[in-house]
CSV table of C-alpha atoms in Angstrom, one decimal:
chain,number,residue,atom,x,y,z
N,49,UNK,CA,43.8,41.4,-52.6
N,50,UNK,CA,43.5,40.2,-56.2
N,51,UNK,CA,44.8,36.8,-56.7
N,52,UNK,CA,47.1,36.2,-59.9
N,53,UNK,CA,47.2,33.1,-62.2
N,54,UNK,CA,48.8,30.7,-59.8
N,55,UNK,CA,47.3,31.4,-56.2
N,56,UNK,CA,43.6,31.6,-55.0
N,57,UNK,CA,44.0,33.2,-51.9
N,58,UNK,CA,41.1,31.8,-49.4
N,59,UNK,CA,39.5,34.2,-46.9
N,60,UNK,CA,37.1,33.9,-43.8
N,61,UNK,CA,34.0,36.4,-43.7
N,62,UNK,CA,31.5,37.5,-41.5
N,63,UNK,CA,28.3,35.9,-41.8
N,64,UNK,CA,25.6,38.5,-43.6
N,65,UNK,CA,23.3,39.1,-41.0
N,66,UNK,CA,25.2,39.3,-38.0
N,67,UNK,CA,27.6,42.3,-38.2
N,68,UNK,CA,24.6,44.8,-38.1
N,69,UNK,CA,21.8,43.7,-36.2
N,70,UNK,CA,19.2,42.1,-38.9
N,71,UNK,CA,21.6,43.0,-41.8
N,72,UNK,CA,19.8,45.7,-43.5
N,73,UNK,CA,20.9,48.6,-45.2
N,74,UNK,CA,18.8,51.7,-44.3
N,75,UNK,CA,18.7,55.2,-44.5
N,76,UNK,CA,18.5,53.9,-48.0
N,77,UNK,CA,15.1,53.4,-50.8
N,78,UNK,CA,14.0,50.4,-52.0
N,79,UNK,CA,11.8,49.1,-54.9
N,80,UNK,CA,8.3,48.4,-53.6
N,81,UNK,CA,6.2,48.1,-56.4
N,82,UNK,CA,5.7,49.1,-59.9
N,83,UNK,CA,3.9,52.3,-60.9
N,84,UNK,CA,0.5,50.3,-62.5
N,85,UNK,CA,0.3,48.1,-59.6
N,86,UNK,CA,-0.9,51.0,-57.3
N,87,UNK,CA,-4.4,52.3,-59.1
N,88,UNK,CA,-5.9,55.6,-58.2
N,89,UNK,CA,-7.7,55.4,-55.1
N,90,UNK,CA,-6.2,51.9,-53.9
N,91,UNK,CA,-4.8,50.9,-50.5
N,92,UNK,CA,-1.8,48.7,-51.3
N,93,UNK,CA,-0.2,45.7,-47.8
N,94,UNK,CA,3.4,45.3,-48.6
N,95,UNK,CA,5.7,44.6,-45.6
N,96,UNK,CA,9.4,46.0,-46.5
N,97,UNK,CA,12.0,45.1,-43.5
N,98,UNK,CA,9.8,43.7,-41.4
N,99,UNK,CA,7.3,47.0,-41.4
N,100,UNK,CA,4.2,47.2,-42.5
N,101,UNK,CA,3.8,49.3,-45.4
N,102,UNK,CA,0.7,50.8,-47.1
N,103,UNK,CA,1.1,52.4,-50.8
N,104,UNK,CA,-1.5,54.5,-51.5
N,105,UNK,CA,-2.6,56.7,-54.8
N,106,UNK,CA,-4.9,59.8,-54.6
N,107,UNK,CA,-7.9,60.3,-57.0
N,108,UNK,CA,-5.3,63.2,-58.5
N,109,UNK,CA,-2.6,60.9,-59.2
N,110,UNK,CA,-0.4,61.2,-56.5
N,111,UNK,CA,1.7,58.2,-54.2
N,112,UNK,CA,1.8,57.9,-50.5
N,113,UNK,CA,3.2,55.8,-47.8
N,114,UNK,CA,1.8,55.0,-44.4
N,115,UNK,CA,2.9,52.2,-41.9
N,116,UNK,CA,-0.1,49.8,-42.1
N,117,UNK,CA,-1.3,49.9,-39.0
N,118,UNK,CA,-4.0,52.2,-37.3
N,119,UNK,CA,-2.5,54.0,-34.2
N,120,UNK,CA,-6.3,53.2,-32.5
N,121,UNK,CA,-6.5,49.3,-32.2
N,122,UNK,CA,-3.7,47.8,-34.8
N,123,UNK,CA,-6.2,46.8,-37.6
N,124,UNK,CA,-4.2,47.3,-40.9
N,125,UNK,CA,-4.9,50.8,-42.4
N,126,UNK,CA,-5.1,49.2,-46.4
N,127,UNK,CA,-8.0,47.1,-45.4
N,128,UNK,CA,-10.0,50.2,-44.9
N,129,UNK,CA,-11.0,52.6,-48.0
N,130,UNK,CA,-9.7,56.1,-49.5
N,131,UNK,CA,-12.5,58.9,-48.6
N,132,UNK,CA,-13.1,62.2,-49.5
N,133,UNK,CA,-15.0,65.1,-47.1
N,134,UNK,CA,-15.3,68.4,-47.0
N,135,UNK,CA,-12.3,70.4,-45.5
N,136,UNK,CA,-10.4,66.7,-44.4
N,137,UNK,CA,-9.5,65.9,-48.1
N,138,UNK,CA,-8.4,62.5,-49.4
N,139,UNK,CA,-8.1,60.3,-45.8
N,140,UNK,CA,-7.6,56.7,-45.6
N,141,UNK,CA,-10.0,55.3,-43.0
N,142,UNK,CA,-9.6,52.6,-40.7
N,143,UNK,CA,-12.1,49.3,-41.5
N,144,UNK,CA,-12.4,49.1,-37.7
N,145,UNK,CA,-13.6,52.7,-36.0
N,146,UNK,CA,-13.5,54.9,-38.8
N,147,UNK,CA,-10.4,56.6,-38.0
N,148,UNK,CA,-9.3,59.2,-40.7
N,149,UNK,CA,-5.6,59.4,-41.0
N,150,UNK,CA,-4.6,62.4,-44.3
N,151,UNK,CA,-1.5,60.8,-46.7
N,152,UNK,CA,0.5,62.5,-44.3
N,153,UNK,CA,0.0,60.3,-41.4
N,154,UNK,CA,-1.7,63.2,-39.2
N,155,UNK,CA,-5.4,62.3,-38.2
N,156,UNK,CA,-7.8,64.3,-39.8
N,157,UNK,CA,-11.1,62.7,-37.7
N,158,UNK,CA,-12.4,60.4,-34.7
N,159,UNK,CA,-16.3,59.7,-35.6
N,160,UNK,CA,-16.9,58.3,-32.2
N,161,UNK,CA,-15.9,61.7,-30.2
N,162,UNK,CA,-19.1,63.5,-29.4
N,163,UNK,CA,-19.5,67.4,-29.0
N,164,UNK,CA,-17.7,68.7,-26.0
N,165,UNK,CA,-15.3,66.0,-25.7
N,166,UNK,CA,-11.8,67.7,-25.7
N,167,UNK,CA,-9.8,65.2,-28.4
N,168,UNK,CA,-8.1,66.9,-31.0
N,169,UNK,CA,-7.3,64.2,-33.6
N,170,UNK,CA,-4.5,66.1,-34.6
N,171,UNK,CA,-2.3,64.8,-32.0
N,172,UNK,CA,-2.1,61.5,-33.6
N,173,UNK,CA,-0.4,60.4,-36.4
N,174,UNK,CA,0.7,57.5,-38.3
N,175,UNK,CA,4.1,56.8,-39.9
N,176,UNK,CA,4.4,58.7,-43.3
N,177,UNK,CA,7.4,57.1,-45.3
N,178,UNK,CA,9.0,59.4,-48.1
N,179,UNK,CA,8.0,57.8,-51.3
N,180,UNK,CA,9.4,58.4,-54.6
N,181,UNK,CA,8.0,57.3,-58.1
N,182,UNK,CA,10.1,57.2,-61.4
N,183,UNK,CA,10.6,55.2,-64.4
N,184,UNK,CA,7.3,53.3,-63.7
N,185,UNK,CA,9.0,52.1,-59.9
N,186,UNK,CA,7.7,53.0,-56.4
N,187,UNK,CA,10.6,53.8,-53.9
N,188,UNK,CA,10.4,53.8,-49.9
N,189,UNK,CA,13.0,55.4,-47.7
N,190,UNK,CA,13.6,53.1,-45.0
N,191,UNK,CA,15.5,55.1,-42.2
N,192,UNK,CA,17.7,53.5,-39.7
N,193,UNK,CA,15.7,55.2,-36.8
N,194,UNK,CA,11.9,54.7,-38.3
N,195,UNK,CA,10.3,56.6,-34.7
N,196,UNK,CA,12.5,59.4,-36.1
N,197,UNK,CA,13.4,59.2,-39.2
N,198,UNK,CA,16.2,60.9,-41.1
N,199,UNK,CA,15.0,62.9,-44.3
N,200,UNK,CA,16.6,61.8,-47.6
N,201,UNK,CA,19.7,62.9,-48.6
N,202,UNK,CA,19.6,61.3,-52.0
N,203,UNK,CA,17.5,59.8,-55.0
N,204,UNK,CA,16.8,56.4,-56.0
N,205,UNK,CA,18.9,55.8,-58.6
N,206,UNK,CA,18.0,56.1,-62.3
N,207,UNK,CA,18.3,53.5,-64.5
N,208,UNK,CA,19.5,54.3,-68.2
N,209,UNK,CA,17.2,52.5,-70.6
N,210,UNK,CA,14.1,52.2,-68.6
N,211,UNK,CA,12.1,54.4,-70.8
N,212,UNK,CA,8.5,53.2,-72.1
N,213,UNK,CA,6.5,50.6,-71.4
N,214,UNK,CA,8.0,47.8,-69.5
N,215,UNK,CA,8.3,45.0,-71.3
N,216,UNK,CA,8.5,41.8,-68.9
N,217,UNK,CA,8.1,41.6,-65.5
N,218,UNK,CA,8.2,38.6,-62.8
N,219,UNK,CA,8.5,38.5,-59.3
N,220,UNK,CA,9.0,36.0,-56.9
N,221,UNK,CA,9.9,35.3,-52.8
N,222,UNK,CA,12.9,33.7,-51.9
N,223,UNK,CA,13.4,32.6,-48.4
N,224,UNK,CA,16.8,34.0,-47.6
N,225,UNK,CA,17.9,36.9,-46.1
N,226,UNK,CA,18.6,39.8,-48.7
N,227,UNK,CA,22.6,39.5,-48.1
N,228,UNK,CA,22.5,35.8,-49.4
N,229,UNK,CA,20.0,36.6,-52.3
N,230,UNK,CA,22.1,39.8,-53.5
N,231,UNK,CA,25.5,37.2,-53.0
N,232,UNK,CA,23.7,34.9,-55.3
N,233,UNK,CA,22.9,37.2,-57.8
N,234,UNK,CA,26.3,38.4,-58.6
N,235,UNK,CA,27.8,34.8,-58.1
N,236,UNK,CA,28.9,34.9,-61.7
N,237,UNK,CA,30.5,30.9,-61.2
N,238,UNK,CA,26.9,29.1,-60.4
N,239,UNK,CA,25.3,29.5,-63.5
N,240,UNK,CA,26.7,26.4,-65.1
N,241,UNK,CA,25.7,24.5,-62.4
N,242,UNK,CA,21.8,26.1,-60.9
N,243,UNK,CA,21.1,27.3,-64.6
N,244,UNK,CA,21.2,24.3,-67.0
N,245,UNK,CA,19.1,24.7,-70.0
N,246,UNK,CA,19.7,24.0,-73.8
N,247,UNK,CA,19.3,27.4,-74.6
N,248,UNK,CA,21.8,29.3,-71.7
N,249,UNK,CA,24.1,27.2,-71.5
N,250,UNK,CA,25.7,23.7,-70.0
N,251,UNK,CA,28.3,22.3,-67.1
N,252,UNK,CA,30.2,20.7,-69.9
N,253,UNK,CA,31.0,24.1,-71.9
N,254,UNK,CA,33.3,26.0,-69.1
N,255,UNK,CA,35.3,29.3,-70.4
N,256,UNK,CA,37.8,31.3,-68.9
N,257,UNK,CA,36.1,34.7,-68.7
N,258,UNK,CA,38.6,37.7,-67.5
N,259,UNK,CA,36.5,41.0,-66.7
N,260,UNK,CA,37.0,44.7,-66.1
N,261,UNK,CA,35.1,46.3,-63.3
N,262,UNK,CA,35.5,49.8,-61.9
N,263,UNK,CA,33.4,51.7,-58.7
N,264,UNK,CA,30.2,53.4,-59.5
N,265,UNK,CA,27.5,55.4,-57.3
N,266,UNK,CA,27.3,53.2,-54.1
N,267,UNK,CA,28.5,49.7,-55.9
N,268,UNK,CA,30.6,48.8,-59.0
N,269,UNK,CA,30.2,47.8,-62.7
N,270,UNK,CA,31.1,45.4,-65.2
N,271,UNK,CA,32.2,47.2,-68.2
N,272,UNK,CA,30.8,47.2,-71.7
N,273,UNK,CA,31.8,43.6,-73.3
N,274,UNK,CA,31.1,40.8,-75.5
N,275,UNK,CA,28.9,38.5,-73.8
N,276,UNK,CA,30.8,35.1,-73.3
N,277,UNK,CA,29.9,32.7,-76.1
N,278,UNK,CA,28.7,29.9,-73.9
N,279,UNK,CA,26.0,32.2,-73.4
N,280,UNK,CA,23.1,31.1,-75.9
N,281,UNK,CA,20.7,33.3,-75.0
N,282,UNK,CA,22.3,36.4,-76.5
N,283,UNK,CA,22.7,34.8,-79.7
N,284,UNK,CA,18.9,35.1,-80.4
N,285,UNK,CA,19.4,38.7,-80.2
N,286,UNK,CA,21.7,38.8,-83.2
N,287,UNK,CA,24.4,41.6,-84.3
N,288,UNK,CA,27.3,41.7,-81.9
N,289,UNK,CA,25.8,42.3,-78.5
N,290,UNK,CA,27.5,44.4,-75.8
N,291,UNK,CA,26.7,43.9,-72.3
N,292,UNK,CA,27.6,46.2,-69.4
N,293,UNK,CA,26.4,44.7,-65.5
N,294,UNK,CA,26.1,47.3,-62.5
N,295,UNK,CA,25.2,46.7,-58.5
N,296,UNK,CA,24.1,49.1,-56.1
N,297,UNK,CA,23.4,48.9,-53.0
N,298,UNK,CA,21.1,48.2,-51.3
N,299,UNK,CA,20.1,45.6,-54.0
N,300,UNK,CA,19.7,46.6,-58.0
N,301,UNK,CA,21.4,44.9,-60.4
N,302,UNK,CA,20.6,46.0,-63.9
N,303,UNK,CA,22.5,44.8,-67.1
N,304,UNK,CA,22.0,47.1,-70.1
N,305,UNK,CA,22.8,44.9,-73.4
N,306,UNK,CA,23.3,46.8,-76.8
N,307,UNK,CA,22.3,45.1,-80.3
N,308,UNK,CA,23.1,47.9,-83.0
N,309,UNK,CA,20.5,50.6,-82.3
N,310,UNK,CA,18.4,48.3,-80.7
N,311,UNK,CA,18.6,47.4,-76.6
N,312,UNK,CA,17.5,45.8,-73.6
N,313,UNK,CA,18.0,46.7,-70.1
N,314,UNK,CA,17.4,43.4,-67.6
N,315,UNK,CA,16.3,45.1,-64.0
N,316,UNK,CA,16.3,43.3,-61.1
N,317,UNK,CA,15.3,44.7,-57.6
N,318,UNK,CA,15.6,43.2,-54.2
N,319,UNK,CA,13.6,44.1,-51.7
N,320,UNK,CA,13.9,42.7,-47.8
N,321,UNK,CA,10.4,41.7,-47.3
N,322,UNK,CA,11.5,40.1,-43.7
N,323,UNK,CA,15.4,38.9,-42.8
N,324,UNK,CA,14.1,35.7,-43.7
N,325,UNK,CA,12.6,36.7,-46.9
N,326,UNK,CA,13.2,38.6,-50.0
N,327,UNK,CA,11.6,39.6,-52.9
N,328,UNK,CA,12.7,39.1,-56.1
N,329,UNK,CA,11.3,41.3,-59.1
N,330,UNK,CA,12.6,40.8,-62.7
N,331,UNK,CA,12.0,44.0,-64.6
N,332,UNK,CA,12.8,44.4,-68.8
N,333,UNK,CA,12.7,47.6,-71.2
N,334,UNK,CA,13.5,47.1,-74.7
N,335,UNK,CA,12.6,48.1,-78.3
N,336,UNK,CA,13.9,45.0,-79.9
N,337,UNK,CA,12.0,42.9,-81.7
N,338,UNK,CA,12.4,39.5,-80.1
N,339,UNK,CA,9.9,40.9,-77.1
N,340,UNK,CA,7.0,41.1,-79.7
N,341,UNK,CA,7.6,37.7,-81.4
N,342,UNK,CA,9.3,36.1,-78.5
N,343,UNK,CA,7.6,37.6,-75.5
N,344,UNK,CA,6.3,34.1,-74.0
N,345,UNK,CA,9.5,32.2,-74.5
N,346,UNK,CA,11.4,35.2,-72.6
N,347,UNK,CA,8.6,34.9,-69.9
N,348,UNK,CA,9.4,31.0,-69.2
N,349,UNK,CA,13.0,31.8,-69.3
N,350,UNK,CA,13.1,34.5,-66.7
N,351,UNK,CA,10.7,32.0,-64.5
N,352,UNK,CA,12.9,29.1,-65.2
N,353,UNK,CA,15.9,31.4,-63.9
N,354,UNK,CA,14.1,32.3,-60.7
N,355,UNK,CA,12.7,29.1,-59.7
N,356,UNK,CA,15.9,27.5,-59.9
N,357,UNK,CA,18.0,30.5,-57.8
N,358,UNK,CA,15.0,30.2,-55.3
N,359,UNK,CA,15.5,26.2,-55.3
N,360,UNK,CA,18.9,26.2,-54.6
N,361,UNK,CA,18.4,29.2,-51.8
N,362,UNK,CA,16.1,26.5,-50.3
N,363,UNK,CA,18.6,24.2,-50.1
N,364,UNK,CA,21.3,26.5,-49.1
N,365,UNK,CA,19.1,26.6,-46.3
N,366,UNK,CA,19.8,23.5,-45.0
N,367,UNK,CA,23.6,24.3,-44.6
N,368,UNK,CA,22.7,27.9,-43.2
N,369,UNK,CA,20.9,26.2,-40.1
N,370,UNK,CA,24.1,24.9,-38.4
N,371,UNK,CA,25.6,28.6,-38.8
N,372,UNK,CA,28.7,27.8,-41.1
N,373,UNK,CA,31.3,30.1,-41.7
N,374,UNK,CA,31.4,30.9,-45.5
N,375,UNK,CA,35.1,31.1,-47.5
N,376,UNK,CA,34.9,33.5,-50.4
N,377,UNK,CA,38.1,33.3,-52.9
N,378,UNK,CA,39.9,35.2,-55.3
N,379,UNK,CA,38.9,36.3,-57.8
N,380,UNK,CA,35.1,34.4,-58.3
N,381,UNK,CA,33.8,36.1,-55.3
N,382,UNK,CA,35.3,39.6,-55.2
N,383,UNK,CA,31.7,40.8,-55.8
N,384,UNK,CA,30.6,39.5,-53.0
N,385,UNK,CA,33.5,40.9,-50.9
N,386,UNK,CA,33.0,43.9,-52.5
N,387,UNK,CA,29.0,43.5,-51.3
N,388,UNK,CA,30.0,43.4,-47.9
N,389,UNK,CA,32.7,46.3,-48.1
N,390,UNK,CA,30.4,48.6,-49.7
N,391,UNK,CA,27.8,47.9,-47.3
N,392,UNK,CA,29.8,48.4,-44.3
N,393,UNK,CA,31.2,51.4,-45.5
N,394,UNK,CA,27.8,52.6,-46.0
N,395,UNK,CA,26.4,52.0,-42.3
N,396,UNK,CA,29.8,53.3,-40.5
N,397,UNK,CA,29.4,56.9,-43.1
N,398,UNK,CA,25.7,57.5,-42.2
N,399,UNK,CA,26.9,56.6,-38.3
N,400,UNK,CA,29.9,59.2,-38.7
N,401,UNK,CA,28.4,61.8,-40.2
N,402,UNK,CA,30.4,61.5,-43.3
N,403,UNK,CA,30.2,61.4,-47.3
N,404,UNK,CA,30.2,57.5,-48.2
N,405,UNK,CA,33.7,56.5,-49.9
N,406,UNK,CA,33.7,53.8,-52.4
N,407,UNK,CA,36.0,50.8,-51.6
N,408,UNK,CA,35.9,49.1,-55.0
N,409,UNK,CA,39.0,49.9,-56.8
N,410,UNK,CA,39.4,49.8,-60.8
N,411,UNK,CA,41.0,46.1,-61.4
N,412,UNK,CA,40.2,42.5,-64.0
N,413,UNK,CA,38.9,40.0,-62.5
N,414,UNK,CA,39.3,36.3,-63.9
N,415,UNK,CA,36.9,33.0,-63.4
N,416,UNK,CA,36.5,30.0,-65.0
N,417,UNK,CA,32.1,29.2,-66.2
């Protein structure tokens, strides 16, 4: 229910993680790593949900994805080395025995069977993730049954704008489950408050802000505006910016500003390293000139901004450990409402069966910052 001018309407929500079993969103991809961080012949260790996850690259170019752990004895698959032999292929092979697994997952070799021995290594295979690679990301389907996983049924999104060479990019671990750093990031009232510096803005200088949002592919957006004027930062940009904000689930938030002819599009991708852990990555495209002359100054900004969101998830902590019950009101938490619709909607369409229906419904919301 939208609130008018002269009632905020309290209401009591579940907590994040508990509706669902650890919380996550699945049958669903997620950001893992950039493009250039995964070299031709390299064995990347990421963990993504709690799993194990090696990103591989061929000699020819090509991504994989493997759960990181040999089948044989557990040692991690990405400690070991890409190889090449005759009739096998690329394999992967295990640091420990020598196992060779192909960037399928299917073993292609045992060295220790000897002639006679009736093992076909065939019959064992390692978790193969589908892995998709665009825009200079890395993308893992994370199914909600990963002993049998469902095949995808749709792309990772594309992100208007993230053409090139990427700009700007930062990335850092926050200690909070991926529901409370998503909440936080489309908290649009904190910033006054967690994000004081001379040149974004100050406590002192609050504004009435009143936006228009409507549904979009599995979230919502923020429609093209003026940025508020409180809002330093976008001054150095010069012209008249315009600014346009959208979510998706299960965690991208990208704001796509426009200066003139000129633009910048601000990515930022969640990714649930544990339920107790979440990576944050901070991802910019832009052909305006301020990321020549200004590139270092952006740098410490975006570092400023994540240090202090991870500080204050630190200490949001605290309260978290004695298991409160959160209020969310009208209308400076919609988004996070909307969050939790969406994502609910989400996991009871994939359990049905069914197409995924959009609860967010076109409507102005209003907040004082």
């Amino acid at each position: 229910m939208k609130s008018d001018a002269s009632q905020v309407v309290p209401s009591v929500v579940p907590k994040p993680s508990t509706a669902f079993g650890k919380g996550y969103v699945t049958d669903a991809w997620y950001f893992v790593a950039l493009s250039r961080q995964v070299g031709a012949a390299s064995l990347k260790r990421y963990e993504v949900m709690g799993e194990p996850v090696l990103l591989g690259r061929t000699r020819a170019g090509e991504v994989y994805a493997l759960r990181d752990v040999c089948p044989h004895r557990a040692a991690p698959l990405s400690a070991g080395r890409l190889v090449e032999r005759d009739g096998e292929g690329e394999t992967v092979e295990c640091p420990y025995h020598g196992w060779r697994f192909r960037t399928d997952g299917v073993c292609a070799a045992i060295p220790s069977l000897c002639d006679g021995q009736n093992v076909d290594p065939q019959r064992f295979k390692v978790r193969n993730y589908p892995v998709r690679e665009s825009q200079g990301l890395i993308f893992v389907w994370m199914a909600a049954d990963p002993r049998h996983p469902s095949e995808p049924d749709h792309e990772p999104p594309v992100f208007p704008g993230a053409d090139g060479d990427i700009r700007l990019f930062e990335w850092m671990d926050f200690e909070s489950h991926i529901d409370h750093a998503s909440i936080g990031l489309m908290d649009p009232a904190h910033g006054p408050y967690v994000h004081r510096q001379w040149w974004w803005r100050s406590a002192k200088s609050m504004h009435e802000k009143a936006k228009a949002f409507a549904p979009s592919p599995f979230g919502w957006t923020m429609m093209r505006h003026k940025p508020s004027s409180n809002s330093r930062l976008y001054k150095i940009l010069g012209g008249t910016p315009e600014t346009e904000i959208s979510f998706r689930l299960p965690g991208y938030r990208w704001e796509h500003i426009q200066v003139g002819s000129r633009y910048v599009l601000a990515l930022t991708l969640l990714t649930p390293i544990t339920d107790k852990r979440t990576r944050v990555t901070q991802v910019f495209w832009s052909d305006h000139w301020i990321f020549g002359l200004m590139k270092p100054f952006l740098r410490a900004g975006v570092v400023a901004f994540l240090q202090q969101d991870g500080g204050m998830v630190n200490l949001q902590n605290e309260g978290l450990k004695y298991d409160p019950t959160f209020i969310w009101i009208d209308d400076a938490d919609q988004q996070a409402k909307w969050y939790q619709q969406t994502k609910k909607e989400w996991l009871l369409s994939r359990a049905e069966g069914r197409a995924f229906v959009n609860p967010v419904k076109e409507t102005v919301l209003r907040w004082r910052s």
